Short mmCIF file of N, CA and C in Angstrom, two decimals:
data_model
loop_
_atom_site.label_atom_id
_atom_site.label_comp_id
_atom_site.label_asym_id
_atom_site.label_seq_id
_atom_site.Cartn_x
_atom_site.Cartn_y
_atom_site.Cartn_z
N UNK A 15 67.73 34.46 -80.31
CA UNK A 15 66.82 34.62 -79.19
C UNK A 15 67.35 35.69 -78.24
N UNK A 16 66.77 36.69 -77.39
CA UNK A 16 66.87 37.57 -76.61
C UNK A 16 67.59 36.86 -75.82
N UNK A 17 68.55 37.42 -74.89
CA UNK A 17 68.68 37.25 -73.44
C UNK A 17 69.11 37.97 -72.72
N UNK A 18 68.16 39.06 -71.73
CA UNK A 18 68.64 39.78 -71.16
C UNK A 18 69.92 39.67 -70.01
N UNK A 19 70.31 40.48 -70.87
CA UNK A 19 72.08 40.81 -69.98
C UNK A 19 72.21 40.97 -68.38
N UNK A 20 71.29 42.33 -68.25
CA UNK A 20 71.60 42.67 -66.69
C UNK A 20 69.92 42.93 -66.32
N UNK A 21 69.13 42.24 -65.54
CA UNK A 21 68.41 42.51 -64.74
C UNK A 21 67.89 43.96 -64.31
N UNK A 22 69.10 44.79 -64.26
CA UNK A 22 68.76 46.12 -63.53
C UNK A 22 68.49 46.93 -64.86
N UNK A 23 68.43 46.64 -66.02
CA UNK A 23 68.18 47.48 -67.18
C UNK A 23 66.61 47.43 -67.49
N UNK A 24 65.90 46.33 -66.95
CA UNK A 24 64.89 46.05 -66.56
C UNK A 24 63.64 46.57 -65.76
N UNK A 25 64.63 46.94 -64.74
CA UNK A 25 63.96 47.53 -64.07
C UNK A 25 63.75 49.03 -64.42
N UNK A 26 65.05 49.54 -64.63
CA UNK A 26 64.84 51.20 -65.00
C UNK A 26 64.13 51.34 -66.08
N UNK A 27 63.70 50.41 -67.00
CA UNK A 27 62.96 50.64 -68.10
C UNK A 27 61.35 50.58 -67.58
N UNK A 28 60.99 49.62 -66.18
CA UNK A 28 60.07 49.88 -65.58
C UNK A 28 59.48 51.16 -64.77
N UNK A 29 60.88 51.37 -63.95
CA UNK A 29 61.28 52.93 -63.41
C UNK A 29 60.51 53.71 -64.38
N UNK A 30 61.10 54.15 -65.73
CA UNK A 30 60.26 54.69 -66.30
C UNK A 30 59.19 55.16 -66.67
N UNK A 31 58.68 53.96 -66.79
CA UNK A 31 57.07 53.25 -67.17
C UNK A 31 56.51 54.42 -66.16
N UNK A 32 56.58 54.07 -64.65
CA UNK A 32 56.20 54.26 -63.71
C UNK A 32 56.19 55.99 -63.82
N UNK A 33 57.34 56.68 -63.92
CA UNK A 33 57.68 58.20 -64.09
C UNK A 33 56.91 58.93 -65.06
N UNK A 34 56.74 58.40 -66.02
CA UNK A 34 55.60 58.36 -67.02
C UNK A 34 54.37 58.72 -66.89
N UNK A 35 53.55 57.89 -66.29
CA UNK A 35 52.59 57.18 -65.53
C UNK A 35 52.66 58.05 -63.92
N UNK A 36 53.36 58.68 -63.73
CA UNK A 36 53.48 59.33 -61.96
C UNK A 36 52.69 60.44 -62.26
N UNK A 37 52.24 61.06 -62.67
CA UNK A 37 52.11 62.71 -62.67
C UNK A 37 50.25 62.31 -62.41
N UNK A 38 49.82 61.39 -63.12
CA UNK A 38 48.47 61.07 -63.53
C UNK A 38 48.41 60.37 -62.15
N UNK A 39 48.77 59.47 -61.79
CA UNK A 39 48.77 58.60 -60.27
C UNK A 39 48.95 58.81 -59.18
N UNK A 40 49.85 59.89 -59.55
CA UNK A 40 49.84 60.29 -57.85
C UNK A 40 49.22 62.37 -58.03
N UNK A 41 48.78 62.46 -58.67
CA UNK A 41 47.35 63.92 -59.25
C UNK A 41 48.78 64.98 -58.77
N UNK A 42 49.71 64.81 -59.85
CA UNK A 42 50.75 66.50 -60.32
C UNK A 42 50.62 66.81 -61.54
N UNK A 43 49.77 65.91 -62.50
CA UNK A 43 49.41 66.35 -63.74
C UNK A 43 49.26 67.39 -63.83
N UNK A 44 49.60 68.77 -63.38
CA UNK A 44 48.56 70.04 -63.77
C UNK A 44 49.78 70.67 -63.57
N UNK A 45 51.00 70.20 -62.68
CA UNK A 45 52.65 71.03 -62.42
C UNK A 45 53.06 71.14 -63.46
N UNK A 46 53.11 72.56 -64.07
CA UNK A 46 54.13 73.04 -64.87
C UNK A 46 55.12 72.52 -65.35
N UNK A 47 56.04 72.28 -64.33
CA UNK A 47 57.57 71.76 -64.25
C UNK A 47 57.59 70.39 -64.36
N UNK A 48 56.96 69.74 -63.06
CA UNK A 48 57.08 68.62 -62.81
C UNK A 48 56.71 67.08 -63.56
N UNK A 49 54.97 67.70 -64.24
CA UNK A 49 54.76 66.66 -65.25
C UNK A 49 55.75 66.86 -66.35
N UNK A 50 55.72 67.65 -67.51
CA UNK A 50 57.04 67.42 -68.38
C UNK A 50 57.96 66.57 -67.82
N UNK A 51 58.77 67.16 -66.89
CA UNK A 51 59.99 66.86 -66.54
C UNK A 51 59.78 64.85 -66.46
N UNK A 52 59.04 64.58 -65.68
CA UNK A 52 58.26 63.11 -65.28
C UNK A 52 58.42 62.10 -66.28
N UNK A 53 57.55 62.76 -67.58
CA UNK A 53 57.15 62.33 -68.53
C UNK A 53 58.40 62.36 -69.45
N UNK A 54 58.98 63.63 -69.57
CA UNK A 54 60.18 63.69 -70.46
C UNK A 54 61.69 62.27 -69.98
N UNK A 55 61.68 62.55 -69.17
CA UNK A 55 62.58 61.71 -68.62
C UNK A 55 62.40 60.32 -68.54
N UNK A 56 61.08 60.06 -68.26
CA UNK A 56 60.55 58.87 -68.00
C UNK A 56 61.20 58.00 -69.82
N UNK A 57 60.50 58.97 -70.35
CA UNK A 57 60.58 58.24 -71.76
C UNK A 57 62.01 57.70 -72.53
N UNK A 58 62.97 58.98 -71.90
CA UNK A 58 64.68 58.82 -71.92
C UNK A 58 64.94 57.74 -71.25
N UNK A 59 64.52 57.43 -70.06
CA UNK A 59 64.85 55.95 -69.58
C UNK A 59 64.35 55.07 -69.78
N UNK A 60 63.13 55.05 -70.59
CA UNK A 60 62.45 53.97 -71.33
C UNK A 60 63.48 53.32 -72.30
N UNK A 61 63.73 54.48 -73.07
CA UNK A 61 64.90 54.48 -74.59
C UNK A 61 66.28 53.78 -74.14
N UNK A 62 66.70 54.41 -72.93
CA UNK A 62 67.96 54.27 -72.55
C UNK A 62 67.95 52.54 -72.40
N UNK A 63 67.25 52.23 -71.38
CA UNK A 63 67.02 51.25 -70.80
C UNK A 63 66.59 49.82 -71.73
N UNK A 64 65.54 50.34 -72.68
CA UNK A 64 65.37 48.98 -74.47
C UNK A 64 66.76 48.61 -75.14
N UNK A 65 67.43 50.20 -75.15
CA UNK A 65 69.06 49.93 -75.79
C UNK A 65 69.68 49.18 -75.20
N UNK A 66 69.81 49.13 -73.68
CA UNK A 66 70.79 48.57 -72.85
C UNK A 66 70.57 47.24 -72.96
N UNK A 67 69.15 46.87 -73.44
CA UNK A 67 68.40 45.65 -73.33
C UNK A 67 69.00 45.19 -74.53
N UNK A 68 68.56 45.64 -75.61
CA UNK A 68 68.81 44.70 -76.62
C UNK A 68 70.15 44.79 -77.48
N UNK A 69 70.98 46.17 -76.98
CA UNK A 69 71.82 46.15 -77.51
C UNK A 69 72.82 46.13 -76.45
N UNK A 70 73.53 45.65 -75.56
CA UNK A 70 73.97 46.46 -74.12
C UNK A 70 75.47 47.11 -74.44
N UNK A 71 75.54 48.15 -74.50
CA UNK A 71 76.50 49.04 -74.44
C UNK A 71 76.83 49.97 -73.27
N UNK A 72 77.69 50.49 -72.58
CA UNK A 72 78.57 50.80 -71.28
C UNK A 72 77.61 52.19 -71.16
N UNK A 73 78.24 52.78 -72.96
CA UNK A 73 77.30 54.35 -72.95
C UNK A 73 75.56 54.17 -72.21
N UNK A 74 74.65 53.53 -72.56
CA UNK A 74 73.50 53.16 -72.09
C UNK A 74 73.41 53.33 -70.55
N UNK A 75 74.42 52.45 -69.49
CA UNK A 75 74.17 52.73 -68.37
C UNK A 75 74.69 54.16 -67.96
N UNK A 76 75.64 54.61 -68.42
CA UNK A 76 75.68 56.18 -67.83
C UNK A 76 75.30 57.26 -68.70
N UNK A 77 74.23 56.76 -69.48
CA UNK A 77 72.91 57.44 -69.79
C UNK A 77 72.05 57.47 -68.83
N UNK A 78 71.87 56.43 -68.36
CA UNK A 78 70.70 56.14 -67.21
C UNK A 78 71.36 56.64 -65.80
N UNK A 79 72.40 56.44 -65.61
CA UNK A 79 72.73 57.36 -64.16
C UNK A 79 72.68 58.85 -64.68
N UNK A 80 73.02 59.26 -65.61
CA UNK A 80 72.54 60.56 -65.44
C UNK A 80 71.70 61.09 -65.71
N UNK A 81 70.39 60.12 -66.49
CA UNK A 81 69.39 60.86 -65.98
C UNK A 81 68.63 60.80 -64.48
N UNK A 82 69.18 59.77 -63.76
CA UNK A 82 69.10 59.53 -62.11
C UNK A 82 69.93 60.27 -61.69
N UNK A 83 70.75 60.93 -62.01
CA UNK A 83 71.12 62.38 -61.12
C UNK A 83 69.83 63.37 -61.53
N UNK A 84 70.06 63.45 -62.88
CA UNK A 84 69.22 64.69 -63.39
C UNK A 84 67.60 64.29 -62.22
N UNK A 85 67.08 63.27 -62.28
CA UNK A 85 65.87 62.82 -61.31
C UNK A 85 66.08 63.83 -60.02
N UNK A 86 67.20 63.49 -59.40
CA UNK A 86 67.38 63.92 -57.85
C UNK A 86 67.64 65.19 -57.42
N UNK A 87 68.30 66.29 -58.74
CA UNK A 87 68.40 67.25 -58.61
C UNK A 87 67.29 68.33 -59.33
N UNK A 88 66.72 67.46 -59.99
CA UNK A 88 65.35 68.21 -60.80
C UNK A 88 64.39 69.20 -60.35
N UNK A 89 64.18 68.49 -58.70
CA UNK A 89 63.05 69.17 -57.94
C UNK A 89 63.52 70.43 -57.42
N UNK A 90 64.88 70.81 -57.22
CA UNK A 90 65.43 72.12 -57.01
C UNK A 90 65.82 73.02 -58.06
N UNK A 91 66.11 72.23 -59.28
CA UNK A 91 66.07 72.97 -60.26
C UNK A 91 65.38 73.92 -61.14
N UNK A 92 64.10 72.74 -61.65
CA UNK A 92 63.15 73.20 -61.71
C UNK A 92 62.07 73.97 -60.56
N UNK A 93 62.35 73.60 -59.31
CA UNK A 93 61.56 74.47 -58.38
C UNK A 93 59.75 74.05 -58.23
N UNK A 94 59.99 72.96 -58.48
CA UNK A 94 58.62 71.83 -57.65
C UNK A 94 58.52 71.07 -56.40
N UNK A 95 60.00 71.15 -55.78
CA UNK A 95 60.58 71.16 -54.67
C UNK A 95 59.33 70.95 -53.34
N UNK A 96 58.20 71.91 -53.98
CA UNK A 96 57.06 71.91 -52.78
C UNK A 96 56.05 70.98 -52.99
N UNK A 97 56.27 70.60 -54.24
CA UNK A 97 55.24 69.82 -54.56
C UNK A 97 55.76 68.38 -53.79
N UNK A 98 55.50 67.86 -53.12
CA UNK A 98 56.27 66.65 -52.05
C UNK A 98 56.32 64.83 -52.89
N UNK A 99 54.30 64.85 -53.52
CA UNK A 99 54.58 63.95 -54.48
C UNK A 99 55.82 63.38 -55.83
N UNK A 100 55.46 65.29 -56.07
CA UNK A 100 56.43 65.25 -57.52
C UNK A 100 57.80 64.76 -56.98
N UNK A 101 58.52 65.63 -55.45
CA UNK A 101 59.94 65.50 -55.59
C UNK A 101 59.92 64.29 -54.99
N UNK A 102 59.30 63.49 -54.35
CA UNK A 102 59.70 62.28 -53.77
C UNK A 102 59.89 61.11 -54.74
N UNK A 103 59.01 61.83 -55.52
CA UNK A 103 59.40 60.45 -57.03
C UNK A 103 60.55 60.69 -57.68
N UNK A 104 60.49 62.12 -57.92
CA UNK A 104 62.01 62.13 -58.63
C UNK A 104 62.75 61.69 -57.81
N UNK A 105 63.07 62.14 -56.73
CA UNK A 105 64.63 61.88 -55.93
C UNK A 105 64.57 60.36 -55.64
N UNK A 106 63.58 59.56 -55.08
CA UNK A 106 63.58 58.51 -55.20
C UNK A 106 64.06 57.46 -56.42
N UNK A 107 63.00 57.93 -57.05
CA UNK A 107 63.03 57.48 -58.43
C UNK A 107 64.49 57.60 -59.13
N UNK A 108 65.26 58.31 -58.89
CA UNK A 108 66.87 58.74 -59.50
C UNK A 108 67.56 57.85 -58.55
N UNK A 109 67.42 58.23 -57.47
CA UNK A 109 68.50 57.58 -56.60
C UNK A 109 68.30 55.93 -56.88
N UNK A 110 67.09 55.21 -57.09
CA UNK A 110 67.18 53.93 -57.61
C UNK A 110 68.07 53.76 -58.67
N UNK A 111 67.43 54.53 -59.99
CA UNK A 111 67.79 54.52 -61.29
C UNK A 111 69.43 54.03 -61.20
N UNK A 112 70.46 55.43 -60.44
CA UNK A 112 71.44 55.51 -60.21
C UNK A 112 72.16 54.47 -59.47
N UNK A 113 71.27 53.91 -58.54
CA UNK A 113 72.00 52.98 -57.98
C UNK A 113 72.45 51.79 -58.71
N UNK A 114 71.06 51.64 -59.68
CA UNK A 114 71.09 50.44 -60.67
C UNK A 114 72.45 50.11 -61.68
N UNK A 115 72.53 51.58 -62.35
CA UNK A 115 73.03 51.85 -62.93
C UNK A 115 75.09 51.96 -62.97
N UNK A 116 74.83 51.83 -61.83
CA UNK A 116 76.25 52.03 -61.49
C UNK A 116 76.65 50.68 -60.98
N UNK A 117 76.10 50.32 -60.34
CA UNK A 117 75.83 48.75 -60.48
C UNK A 117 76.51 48.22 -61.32
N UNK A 118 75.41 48.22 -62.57
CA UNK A 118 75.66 47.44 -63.57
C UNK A 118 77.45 47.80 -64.00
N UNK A 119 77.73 49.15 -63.90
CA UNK A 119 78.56 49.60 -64.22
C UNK A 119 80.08 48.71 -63.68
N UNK A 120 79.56 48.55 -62.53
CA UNK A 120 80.89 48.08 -62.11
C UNK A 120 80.92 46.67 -61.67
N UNK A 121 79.70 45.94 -62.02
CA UNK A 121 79.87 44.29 -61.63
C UNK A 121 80.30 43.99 -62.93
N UNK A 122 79.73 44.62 -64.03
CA UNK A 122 79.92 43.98 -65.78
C UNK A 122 81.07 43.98 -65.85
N UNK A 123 81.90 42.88 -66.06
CA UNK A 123 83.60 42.93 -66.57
C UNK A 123 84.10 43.45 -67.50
N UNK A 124 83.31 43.64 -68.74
CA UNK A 124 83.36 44.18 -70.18
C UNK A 124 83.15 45.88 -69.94
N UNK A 125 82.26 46.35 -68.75
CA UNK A 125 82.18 47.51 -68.81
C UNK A 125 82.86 48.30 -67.55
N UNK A 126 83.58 47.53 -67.15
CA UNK A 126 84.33 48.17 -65.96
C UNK A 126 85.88 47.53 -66.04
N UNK A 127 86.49 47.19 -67.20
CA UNK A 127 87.54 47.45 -67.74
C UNK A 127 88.41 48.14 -67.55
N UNK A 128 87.61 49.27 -68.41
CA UNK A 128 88.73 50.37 -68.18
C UNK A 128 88.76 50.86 -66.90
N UNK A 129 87.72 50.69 -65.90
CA UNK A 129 88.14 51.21 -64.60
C UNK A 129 89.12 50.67 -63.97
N UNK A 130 89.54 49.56 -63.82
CA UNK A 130 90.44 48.68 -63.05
C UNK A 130 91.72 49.27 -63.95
N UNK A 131 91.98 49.19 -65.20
CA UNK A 131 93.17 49.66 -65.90
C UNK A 131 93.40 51.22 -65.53
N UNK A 132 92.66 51.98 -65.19
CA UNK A 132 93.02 53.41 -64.45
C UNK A 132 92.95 53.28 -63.13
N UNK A 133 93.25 51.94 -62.11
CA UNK A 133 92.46 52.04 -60.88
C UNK A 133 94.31 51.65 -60.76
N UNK A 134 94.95 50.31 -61.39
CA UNK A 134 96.03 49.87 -61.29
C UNK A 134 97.06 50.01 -62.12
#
């Protein structure tokens, strides 16, 4: 039987959903940059986020923080920056992701191991 591990893998797999689903909902569907990027990513944290679920491995969550950096720095990168919808989702949208993610990173005992053994 399933049982989800961490809560917050949950959510970023919703995160996703949502990033996915943003370009059409909040009308940037037509941005160059910004839908791809939305959609592309969205779907990486979909993936990231099922793995973490059903398989949970350490790699998985700092998959997902970095694509929640990649989120927050996207809108300058790519240069949609003006578009206010697009960047408020990304940067938002990352800075959650990331928060989640690191989270998980360091409450999980199994995956924050090795941090304490390089910490002491």
């Amino acid at each position: 039987m399933f049982q989800l591990k961490h809560w917050q893998d949950a959510v970023n797999g919703a995160l996703g959903a949502w990033l996915v689903l943003s370009p059409w909902i909040l009308g940037y569907s037509g941005d160059a940059a910004a839908m791809p990027n939305a959609v592309i990513v969205g779907i990486a944290l979909i993936a990231a986020a099922l793995g973490a679920m059903l398989l949970p491995r350490a790699w998985e969550e700092w998959t997902e923080a970095a694509l929640g950096l990649w989120l927050v720095a996207s809108p300058w990168v790519l240069r949609f920056n003006g578009n206010a919808d697009a960047m408020l989702t990304a940067v938002v949208t990352g800075l959650v992701v990331m928060v989640l993610a690191l989270w998980t990173l360091s409450t999980d005992e199994e995956y924050s191991r090795w941090w304490h053994r390089i910490a002491h």
